[in-house]
């Protein structure tokens, strides 16, 4: 969700800048959006699974205690 929201926010800001400064052209490459989305997915998976894998190796009482 963060990747999609980030891409949407970037597009919205670019459109707002183009609206204010008409001499600046609006240009967003699809490949840049795709790369940023894939990167955000990998970061989300890594930082989501890493703590879960560590916690799964602990005793349930220790995992819940912190």
PDB file of N, CA, C and O in Angstrom:
ATOM      1  N   UNK A   1       0.823  -1.200   0.000  1.00  0.00           N
ATOM      2  CA  UNK A   1       0.000   0.000   0.000  1.00  0.00           C
ATOM      3  C   UNK A   1       0.864   1.258   0.000  1.00  0.00           C
ATOM      4  O   UNK A   1       0.514   2.236  -0.628  1.00  0.00           O
ATOM      5  N   UNK A   2       1.985   1.192   0.724  1.00  0.00           N
ATOM      6  CA  UNK A   2       2.853   2.363   0.791  1.00  0.00           C
ATOM      7  C   UNK A   2       3.435   2.725  -0.562  1.00  0.00           C
ATOM      8  O   UNK A   2       3.553   3.906  -0.906  1.00  0.00           O
ATOM      9  N   UNK A   3       3.800   1.712  -1.353  1.00  0.00           N
ATOM     10  CA  UNK A   3       4.340   1.969  -2.683  1.00  0.00           C
ATOM     11  C   UNK A   3       3.311   2.620  -3.599  1.00  0.00           C
ATOM     12  O   UNK A   3       3.615   3.567  -4.327  1.00  0.00           O
ATOM     13  N   UNK A   4       2.098   2.136  -3.545  1.00  0.00           N
ATOM     14  CA  UNK A   4       1.031   2.702  -4.379  1.00  0.00           C
ATOM     15  C   UNK A   4       0.713   4.128  -3.940  1.00  0.00           C
ATOM     16  O   UNK A   4       0.557   5.023  -4.785  1.00  0.00           O
ATOM     17  N   UNK A   5       0.645   4.342  -2.625  1.00  0.00           N
ATOM     18  CA  UNK A   5       0.371   5.697  -2.133  1.00  0.00           C
ATOM     19  C   UNK A   5       1.513   6.656  -2.490  1.00  0.00           C
ATOM     20  O   UNK A   5       1.267   7.814  -2.832  1.00  0.00           O
ATOM     21  N   UNK A   6       2.749   6.169  -2.399  1.00  0.00           N
ATOM     22  CA  UNK A   6       3.892   7.006  -2.745  1.00  0.00           C
ATOM     23  C   UNK A   6       3.904   7.401  -4.216  1.00  0.00           C
ATOM     24  O   UNK A   6       4.179   8.554  -4.562  1.00  0.00           O
ATOM     25  N   UNK A   7       3.592   6.456  -5.081  1.00  0.00           N
ATOM     26  CA  UNK A   7       3.544   6.753  -6.518  1.00  0.00           C
ATOM     27  C   UNK A   7       2.408   7.731  -6.803  1.00  0.00           C
ATOM     28  O   UNK A   7       2.577   8.700  -7.550  1.00  0.00           O
ATOM     29  N   UNK A   8       1.250   7.502  -6.191  1.00  0.00           N
ATOM     30  CA  UNK A   8       0.120   8.416  -6.383  1.00  0.00           C
ATOM     31  C   UNK A   8       0.421   9.819  -5.878  1.00  0.00           C
ATOM     32  O   UNK A   8       0.081  10.813  -6.544  1.00  0.00           O
ATOM     33  N   UNK A   9       1.088   9.908  -4.740  1.00  0.00           N
ATOM     34  CA  UNK A   9       1.454  11.215  -4.196  1.00  0.00           C
ATOM     35  C   UNK A   9       2.472  11.909  -5.094  1.00  0.00           C
ATOM     36  O   UNK A   9       2.383  13.123  -5.328  1.00  0.00           O
ATOM     37  N   UNK A  10       3.429  11.147  -5.607  1.00  0.00           N
ATOM     38  CA  UNK A  10       4.417  11.727  -6.518  1.00  0.00           C
ATOM     39  C   UNK A  10       3.788  12.266  -7.784  1.00  0.00           C
ATOM     40  O   UNK A  10       4.143  13.349  -8.267  1.00  0.00           O
ATOM     41  N   UNK A  11       2.845  11.517  -8.335  1.00  0.00           N
ATOM     42  CA  UNK A  11       2.142  11.979  -9.543  1.00  0.00           C
ATOM     43  C   UNK A  11       1.324  13.224  -9.236  1.00  0.00           C
ATOM     44  O   UNK A  11       1.314  14.189 -10.012  1.00  0.00           O
ATOM     45  N   UNK A  12       0.644  13.232  -8.092  1.00  0.00           N
ATOM     46  CA  UNK A  12      -0.168  14.394  -7.722  1.00  0.00           C
ATOM     47  C   UNK A  12       0.692  15.635  -7.523  1.00  0.00           C
ATOM     48  O   UNK A  12       0.336  16.733  -7.979  1.00  0.00           O
ATOM     49  N   UNK A  13       1.840  15.479  -6.885  1.00  0.00           N
ATOM     50  CA  UNK A  13       2.732  16.623  -6.679  1.00  0.00           C
ATOM     51  C   UNK A  13       3.279  17.114  -8.010  1.00  0.00           C
ATOM     52  O   UNK A  13       3.371  18.325  -8.246  1.00  0.00           O
ATOM     53  N   UNK A  14       3.610  16.191  -8.906  1.00  0.00           N
ATOM     54  CA  UNK A  14       4.102  16.593 -10.228  1.00  0.00           C
ATOM     55  C   UNK A  14       3.048  17.368 -11.006  1.00  0.00           C
ATOM     56  O   UNK A  14       3.353  18.364 -11.667  1.00  0.00           O
ATOM     57  N   UNK A  15       1.815  16.903 -10.928  1.00  0.00           N
ATOM     58  CA  UNK A  15       0.732  17.621 -11.601  1.00  0.00           C
ATOM     59  C   UNK A  15       0.516  19.004 -10.987  1.00  0.00           C
ATOM     60  O   UNK A  15       0.259  19.978 -11.711  1.00  0.00           O
ATOM     61  N   UNK A  16       0.621  19.106  -9.669  1.00  0.00           N
ATOM     62  CA  UNK A  16       0.456  20.402  -9.008  1.00  0.00           C
ATOM     63  C   UNK A  16       1.568  21.362  -9.403  1.00  0.00           C
ATOM     64  O   UNK A  16       1.317  22.545  -9.649  1.00  0.00           O
ATOM     65  N   UNK A  17       2.788  20.863  -9.482  1.00  0.00           N
ATOM     66  CA  UNK A  17       3.912  21.715  -9.901  1.00  0.00           C
ATOM     67  C   UNK A  17       3.727  22.159 -11.335  1.00  0.00           C
ATOM     68  O   UNK A  17       3.972  23.322 -11.673  1.00  0.00           O
ATOM     69  N   UNK A  18       3.267  21.256 -12.194  1.00  0.00           N
ATOM     70  CA  UNK A  18       3.049  21.636 -13.591  1.00  0.00           C
ATOM     71  C   UNK A  18       1.940  22.681 -13.703  1.00  0.00           C
ATOM     72  O   UNK A  18       2.002  23.585 -14.537  1.00  0.00           O
ATOM     73  N   UNK A  19       0.932  22.576 -12.844  1.00  0.00           N
ATOM     74  CA  UNK A  19      -0.162  23.540 -12.864  1.00  0.00           C
ATOM     75  C   UNK A  19       0.320  24.927 -12.447  1.00  0.00           C
ATOM     76  O   UNK A  19      -0.079  25.936 -13.034  1.00  0.00           O
ATOM     77  N   UNK A  20       1.189  24.986 -11.462  1.00  0.00           N
ATOM     78  CA  UNK A  20       1.699  26.267 -10.958  1.00  0.00           C
ATOM     79  C   UNK A  20       2.764  26.828 -11.892  1.00  0.00           C
ATOM     80  O   UNK A  20       2.734  28.003 -12.241  1.00  0.00           O
ATOM     81  N   UNK A  21       3.703  26.007 -12.282  1.00  0.00           N
ATOM     82  CA  UNK A  21       4.801  26.435 -13.152  1.00  0.00           C
ATOM     83  C   UNK A  21       4.587  25.786 -14.518  1.00  0.00           C
ATOM     84  O   UNK A  21       5.051  24.675 -14.775  1.00  0.00           O
ATOM     85  N   UNK A  22       3.865  26.473 -15.381  1.00  0.00           N
ATOM     86  CA  UNK A  22       3.466  25.893 -16.667  1.00  0.00           C
ATOM     87  C   UNK A  22       4.648  25.643 -17.604  1.00  0.00           C
ATOM     88  O   UNK A  22       4.528  24.864 -18.536  1.00  0.00           O
ATOM     89  N   UNK A  23       5.785  26.276 -17.358  1.00  0.00           N
ATOM     90  CA  UNK A  23       6.940  26.069 -18.239  1.00  0.00           C
ATOM     91  C   UNK A  23       7.662  24.753 -17.946  1.00  0.00           C
ATOM     92  O   UNK A  23       8.495  24.315 -18.721  1.00  0.00           O
ATOM     93  N   UNK A  24       7.350  24.124 -16.802  1.00  0.00           N
ATOM     94  CA  UNK A  24       7.941  22.829 -16.470  1.00  0.00           C
ATOM     95  C   UNK A  24       7.036  21.715 -16.999  1.00  0.00           C
ATOM     96  O   UNK A  24       5.881  21.616 -16.609  1.00  0.00           O
ATOM     97  N   UNK A  25       7.545  20.873 -17.876  1.00  0.00           N
ATOM     98  CA  UNK A  25       6.686  19.817 -18.431  1.00  0.00           C
ATOM     99  C   UNK A  25       6.454  18.680 -17.433  1.00  0.00           C
ATOM    100  O   UNK A  25       7.294  18.396 -16.584  1.00  0.00           O
ATOM    101  N   UNK A  26       5.297  18.064 -17.554  1.00  0.00           N
ATOM    102  CA  UNK A  26       4.927  16.910 -16.720  1.00  0.00           C
ATOM    103  C   UNK A  26       5.482  15.656 -17.377  1.00  0.00           C
ATOM    104  O   UNK A  26       5.138  15.337 -18.516  1.00  0.00           O
ATOM    105  N   UNK A  27       6.349  14.968 -16.685  1.00  0.00           N
ATOM    106  CA  UNK A  27       6.953  13.775 -17.266  1.00  0.00           C
ATOM    107  C   UNK A  27       7.252  12.756 -16.167  1.00  0.00           C
ATOM    108  O   UNK A  27       8.076  12.992 -15.295  1.00  0.00           O
ATOM    109  N   UNK A  28       6.544  11.639 -16.222  1.00  0.00           N
ATOM    110  CA  UNK A  28       6.781  10.538 -15.299  1.00  0.00           C
ATOM    111  C   UNK A  28       6.909   9.279 -16.136  1.00  0.00           C
ATOM    112  O   UNK A  28       6.053   8.974 -16.968  1.00  0.00           O
ATOM    113  N   UNK A  29       7.991   8.550 -15.919  1.00  0.00           N
ATOM    114  CA  UNK A  29       8.215   7.327 -16.675  1.00  0.00           C
ATOM    115  C   UNK A  29       7.576   6.147 -15.950  1.00  0.00           C
ATOM    116  O   UNK A  29       7.700   6.017 -14.727  1.00  0.00           O
ATOM    117  N   UNK A  30       6.923   5.301 -16.721  1.00  0.00           N
ATOM    118  CA  UNK A  30       6.298   4.117 -16.160  1.00  0.00           C
ATOM    119  C   UNK A  30       7.343   3.199 -15.537  1.00  0.00           C
ATOM    120  O   UNK A  30       7.108   2.596 -14.490  1.00  0.00           O
ATOM    121  N   UNK A  31       8.499   3.102 -16.167  1.00  0.00           N
ATOM    122  CA  UNK A  31       9.546   2.219 -15.641  1.00  0.00           C
ATOM    123  C   UNK A  31      10.014   2.676 -14.255  1.00  0.00           C
ATOM    124  O   UNK A  31      10.281   1.847 -13.384  1.00  0.00           O
ATOM    125  N   UNK A  32      10.094   3.976 -14.037  1.00  0.00           N
ATOM    126  CA  UNK A  32      10.488   4.489 -12.720  1.00  0.00           C
ATOM    127  C   UNK A  32       9.438   4.140 -11.668  1.00  0.00           C
ATOM    128  O   UNK A  32       9.780   3.769 -10.538  1.00  0.00           O
ATOM    129  N   UNK A  33       8.179   4.229 -12.035  1.00  0.00           N
ATOM    130  CA  UNK A  33       7.104   3.860 -11.103  1.00  0.00           C
ATOM    131  C   UNK A  33       7.150   2.371 -10.799  1.00  0.00           C
ATOM    132  O   UNK A  33       6.979   1.960  -9.643  1.00  0.00           O
ATOM    133  N   UNK A  34       7.397   1.567 -11.801  1.00  0.00           N
ATOM    134  CA  UNK A  34       7.453   0.121 -11.612  1.00  0.00           C
ATOM    135  C   UNK A  34       8.631  -0.271 -10.724  1.00  0.00           C
ATOM    136  O   UNK A  34       8.478  -1.074  -9.795  1.00  0.00           O
ATOM    137  N   UNK A  35       9.786   0.309 -10.980  1.00  0.00           N
ATOM    138  CA  UNK A  35      10.977   0.013 -10.175  1.00  0.00           C
ATOM    139  C   UNK A  35      10.757   0.426  -8.725  1.00  0.00           C
ATOM    140  O   UNK A  35      11.092  -0.314  -7.795  1.00  0.00           O
ATOM    141  N   UNK A  36      10.182   1.604  -8.506  1.00  0.00           N
ATOM    142  CA  UNK A  36       9.955   2.057  -7.129  1.00  0.00           C
ATOM    143  C   UNK A  36       8.924   1.186  -6.419  1.00  0.00           C
ATOM    144  O   UNK A  36       9.065   0.898  -5.224  1.00  0.00           O
ATOM    145  N   UNK A  37       7.917   0.725  -7.147  1.00  0.00           N
ATOM    146  CA  UNK A  37       6.921  -0.154  -6.540  1.00  0.00           C
ATOM    147  C   UNK A  37       7.528  -1.501  -6.159  1.00  0.00           C
ATOM    148  O   UNK A  37       7.317  -2.005  -5.053  1.00  0.00           O
ATOM    149  N   UNK A  38       8.306  -2.089  -7.061  1.00  0.00           N
ATOM    150  CA  UNK A  38       8.947  -3.378  -6.789  1.00  0.00           C
ATOM    151  C   UNK A  38       9.907  -3.251  -5.600  1.00  0.00           C
ATOM    152  O   UNK A  38       9.952  -4.120  -4.729  1.00  0.00           O
ATOM    153  N   UNK A  39      10.662  -2.150  -5.550  1.00  0.00           N
ATOM    154  CA  UNK A  39      11.580  -1.927  -4.429  1.00  0.00           C
ATOM    155  C   UNK A  39      10.810  -1.833  -3.108  1.00  0.00           C
ATOM    156  O   UNK A  39      11.222  -2.418  -2.095  1.00  0.00           O
ATOM    157  N   UNK A  40       9.687  -1.123  -3.109  1.00  0.00           N
ATOM    158  CA  UNK A  40       8.912  -0.981  -1.874  1.00  0.00           C
ATOM    159  C   UNK A  40       8.317  -2.317  -1.446  1.00  0.00           C
ATOM    160  O   UNK A  40       8.204  -2.594  -0.249  1.00  0.00           O
ATOM    161  N   UNK A  41       7.953  -3.166  -2.410  1.00  0.00           N
ATOM    162  CA  UNK A  41       7.444  -4.501  -2.075  1.00  0.00           C
ATOM    163  C   UNK A  41       8.542  -5.320  -1.410  1.00  0.00           C
ATOM    164  O   UNK A  41       8.312  -5.972  -0.385  1.00  0.00           O
ATOM    165  N   UNK A  42       9.752  -5.303  -1.983  1.00  0.00           N
ATOM    166  CA  UNK A  42      10.853  -6.057  -1.390  1.00  0.00           C
ATOM    167  C   UNK A  42      11.207  -5.550   0.004  1.00  0.00           C
ATOM    168  O   UNK A  42      11.472  -6.344   0.909  1.00  0.00           O
ATOM    169  N   UNK A  43      11.206  -4.249   0.194  1.00  0.00           N
ATOM    170  CA  UNK A  43      11.495  -3.692   1.521  1.00  0.00           C
ATOM    171  C   UNK A  43      10.411  -4.119   2.510  1.00  0.00           C
ATOM    172  O   UNK A  43      10.712  -4.527   3.643  1.00  0.00           O
ATOM    173  N   UNK A  44       9.159  -4.058   2.102  1.00  0.00           N
ATOM    174  CA  UNK A  44       8.067  -4.465   2.986  1.00  0.00           C
ATOM    175  C   UNK A  44       8.132  -5.930   3.352  1.00  0.00           C
ATOM    176  O   UNK A  44       7.912  -6.302   4.511  1.00  0.00           O
ATOM    177  N   UNK A  45       8.455  -6.772   2.369  1.00  0.00           N
ATOM    178  CA  UNK A  45       8.561  -8.197   2.648  1.00  0.00           C
ATOM    179  C   UNK A  45       9.737  -8.469   3.575  1.00  0.00           C
ATOM    180  O   UNK A  45       9.617  -9.223   4.550  1.00  0.00           O
ATOM    181  N   UNK A  46      10.879  -7.862   3.305  1.00  0.00           N
ATOM    182  CA  UNK A  46      12.064  -8.108   4.130  1.00  0.00           C
ATOM    183  C   UNK A  46      11.846  -7.670   5.571  1.00  0.00           C
ATOM    184  O   UNK A  46      12.089  -8.416   6.511  1.00  0.00           O
ATOM    185  N   UNK A  47      11.388  -6.442   5.760  1.00  0.00           N
ATOM    186  CA  UNK A  47      11.222  -5.929   7.118  1.00  0.00           C
ATOM    187  C   UNK A  47       9.979  -6.480   7.808  1.00  0.00           C
ATOM    188  O   UNK A  47       9.797  -6.284   9.004  1.00  0.00           O
ATOM    189  N   UNK A  48       9.121  -7.162   7.064  1.00  0.00           N
ATOM    190  CA  UNK A  48       8.003  -7.853   7.684  1.00  0.00           C
ATOM    191  C   UNK A  48       8.366  -9.273   8.088  1.00  0.00           C
ATOM    192  O   UNK A  48       7.975  -9.760   9.145  1.00  0.00           O
ATOM    193  N   UNK A  49       9.110  -9.952   7.219  1.00  0.00           N
ATOM    194  CA  UNK A  49       9.463 -11.347   7.500  1.00  0.00           C
ATOM    195  C   UNK A  49      10.628 -11.494   8.460  1.00  0.00           C
ATOM    196  O   UNK A  49      10.688 -12.466   9.215  1.00  0.00           O
ATOM    197  N   UNK A  50      11.558 -10.574   8.438  1.00  0.00           N
ATOM    198  CA  UNK A  50      12.742 -10.687   9.286  1.00  0.00           C
ATOM    199  C   UNK A  50      12.383 -10.778  10.774  1.00  0.00           C
ATOM    200  O   UNK A  50      12.823 -11.716  11.446  1.00  0.00           O
ATOM    201  N   UNK A  51      11.585  -9.872  11.316  1.00  0.00           N
ATOM    202  CA  UNK A  51      11.215 -10.002  12.737  1.00  0.00           C
ATOM    203  C   UNK A  51      10.347 -11.236  12.994  1.00  0.00           C
ATOM    204  O   UNK A  51      10.449 -11.859  14.053  1.00  0.00           O
ATOM    205  N   UNK A  52       9.504 -11.589  12.026  1.00  0.00           N
ATOM    206  CA  UNK A  52       8.640 -12.755  12.207  1.00  0.00           C
ATOM    207  C   UNK A  52       9.462 -14.035  12.259  1.00  0.00           C
ATOM    208  O   UNK A  52       9.157 -14.948  13.043  1.00  0.00           O
ATOM    209  N   UNK A  53      10.487 -14.136  11.438  1.00  0.00           N
ATOM    210  CA  UNK A  53      11.349 -15.321  11.456  1.00  0.00           C
ATOM    211  C   UNK A  53      12.100 -15.427  12.780  1.00  0.00           C
ATOM    212  O   UNK A  53      12.238 -16.509  13.335  1.00  0.00           O
ATOM    213  N   UNK A  54      12.595 -14.284  13.281  1.00  0.00           N
ATOM    214  CA  UNK A  54      13.291 -14.292  14.575  1.00  0.00           C
ATOM    215  C   UNK A  54      12.337 -14.693  15.702  1.00  0.00           C
ATOM    216  O   UNK A  54      12.695 -15.472  16.581  1.00  0.00           O
ATOM    217  N   UNK A  55      11.132 -14.150  15.678  1.00  0.00           N
ATOM    218  CA  UNK A  55      10.168 -14.445  16.735  1.00  0.00           C
ATOM    219  C   UNK A  55       9.700 -15.900  16.669  1.00  0.00           C
ATOM    220  O   UNK A  55       9.387 -16.491  17.707  1.00  0.00           O
ATOM    221  N   UNK A  56       9.649 -16.480  15.476  1.00  0.00           N
ATOM    222  CA  UNK A  56       9.187 -17.861  15.368  1.00  0.00           C
ATOM    223  C   UNK A  56      10.178 -18.846  15.978  1.00  0.00           C
ATOM    224  O   UNK A  56       9.809 -19.970  16.311  1.00  0.00           O
ATOM    225  N   UNK A  57      11.425 -18.445  16.147  1.00  0.00           N
ATOM    226  CA  UNK A  57      12.445 -19.313  16.737  1.00  0.00           C
ATOM    227  C   UNK A  57      12.492 -19.201  18.262  1.00  0.00           C
ATOM    228  O   UNK A  57      13.185 -19.966  18.910  1.00  0.00           O
ATOM    229  N   UNK A  58      11.766 -18.232  18.801  1.00  0.00           N
ATOM    230  CA  UNK A  58      11.752 -18.036  20.260  1.00  0.00           C
ATOM    231  C   UNK A  58      10.623 -18.817  20.921  1.00  0.00           C
ATOM    232  O   UNK A  58       9.671 -19.247  20.266  1.00  0.00           O
ATOM    233  N   UNK A  59      10.733 -18.936  22.209  1.00  0.00           N
ATOM    234  CA  UNK A  59       9.637 -19.457  23.016  1.00  0.00           C
ATOM    235  C   UNK A  59       8.481 -18.457  22.924  1.00  0.00           C
ATOM    236  O   UNK A  59       8.716 -17.246  22.951  1.00  0.00           O
ATOM    237  N   UNK A  60       7.233 -18.902  22.799  1.00  0.00           N
ATOM    238  CA  UNK A  60       6.107 -17.956  22.644  1.00  0.00           C
ATOM    239  C   UNK A  60       6.027 -16.905  23.754  1.00  0.00           C
ATOM    240  O   UNK A  60       5.686 -15.747  23.511  1.00  0.00           O
ATOM    241  N   UNK A  61       6.358 -17.276  24.962  1.00  0.00           N
ATOM    242  CA  UNK A  61       6.315 -16.311  26.065  1.00  0.00           C
ATOM    243  C   UNK A  61       7.380 -15.241  25.871  1.00  0.00           C
ATOM    244  O   UNK A  61       7.126 -14.041  26.072  1.00  0.00           O
ATOM    245  N   UNK A  62       8.584 -15.625  25.438  1.00  0.00           N
ATOM    246  CA  UNK A  62       9.648 -14.650  25.190  1.00  0.00           C
ATOM    247  C   UNK A  62       9.313 -13.758  24.013  1.00  0.00           C
ATOM    248  O   UNK A  62       9.617 -12.562  24.024  1.00  0.00           O
ATOM    249  N   UNK A  63       8.714 -14.316  22.969  1.00  0.00           N
ATOM    250  CA  UNK A  63       8.374 -13.534  21.785  1.00  0.00           C
ATOM    251  C   UNK A  63       7.359 -12.456  22.126  1.00  0.00           C
ATOM    252  O   UNK A  63       7.444 -11.330  21.631  1.00  0.00           O
ATOM    253  N   UNK A  64       6.390 -12.797  22.946  1.00  0.00           N
ATOM    254  CA  UNK A  64       5.366 -11.808  23.318  1.00  0.00           C
ATOM    255  C   UNK A  64       5.877 -10.794  24.333  1.00  0.00           C
ATOM    256  O   UNK A  64       5.389  -9.667  24.378  1.00  0.00           O
ATOM    257  N   UNK A  65       6.878 -11.163  25.102  1.00  0.00           N
ATOM    258  CA  UNK A  65       7.429 -10.253  26.107  1.00  0.00           C
ATOM    259  C   UNK A  65       8.274  -9.163  25.480  1.00  0.00           C
ATOM    260  O   UNK A  65       8.454  -8.100  26.048  1.00  0.00           O
ATOM    261  N   UNK A  66       8.773  -9.386  24.294  1.00  0.00           N
ATOM    262  CA  UNK A  66       9.542  -8.336  23.645  1.00  0.00           C
ATOM    263  C   UNK A  66      10.921  -8.773  23.433  1.00  0.00           C
ATOM    264  O   UNK A  66      11.847  -8.330  23.017  1.00  0.00           O
TER     265      UNK A  66
END
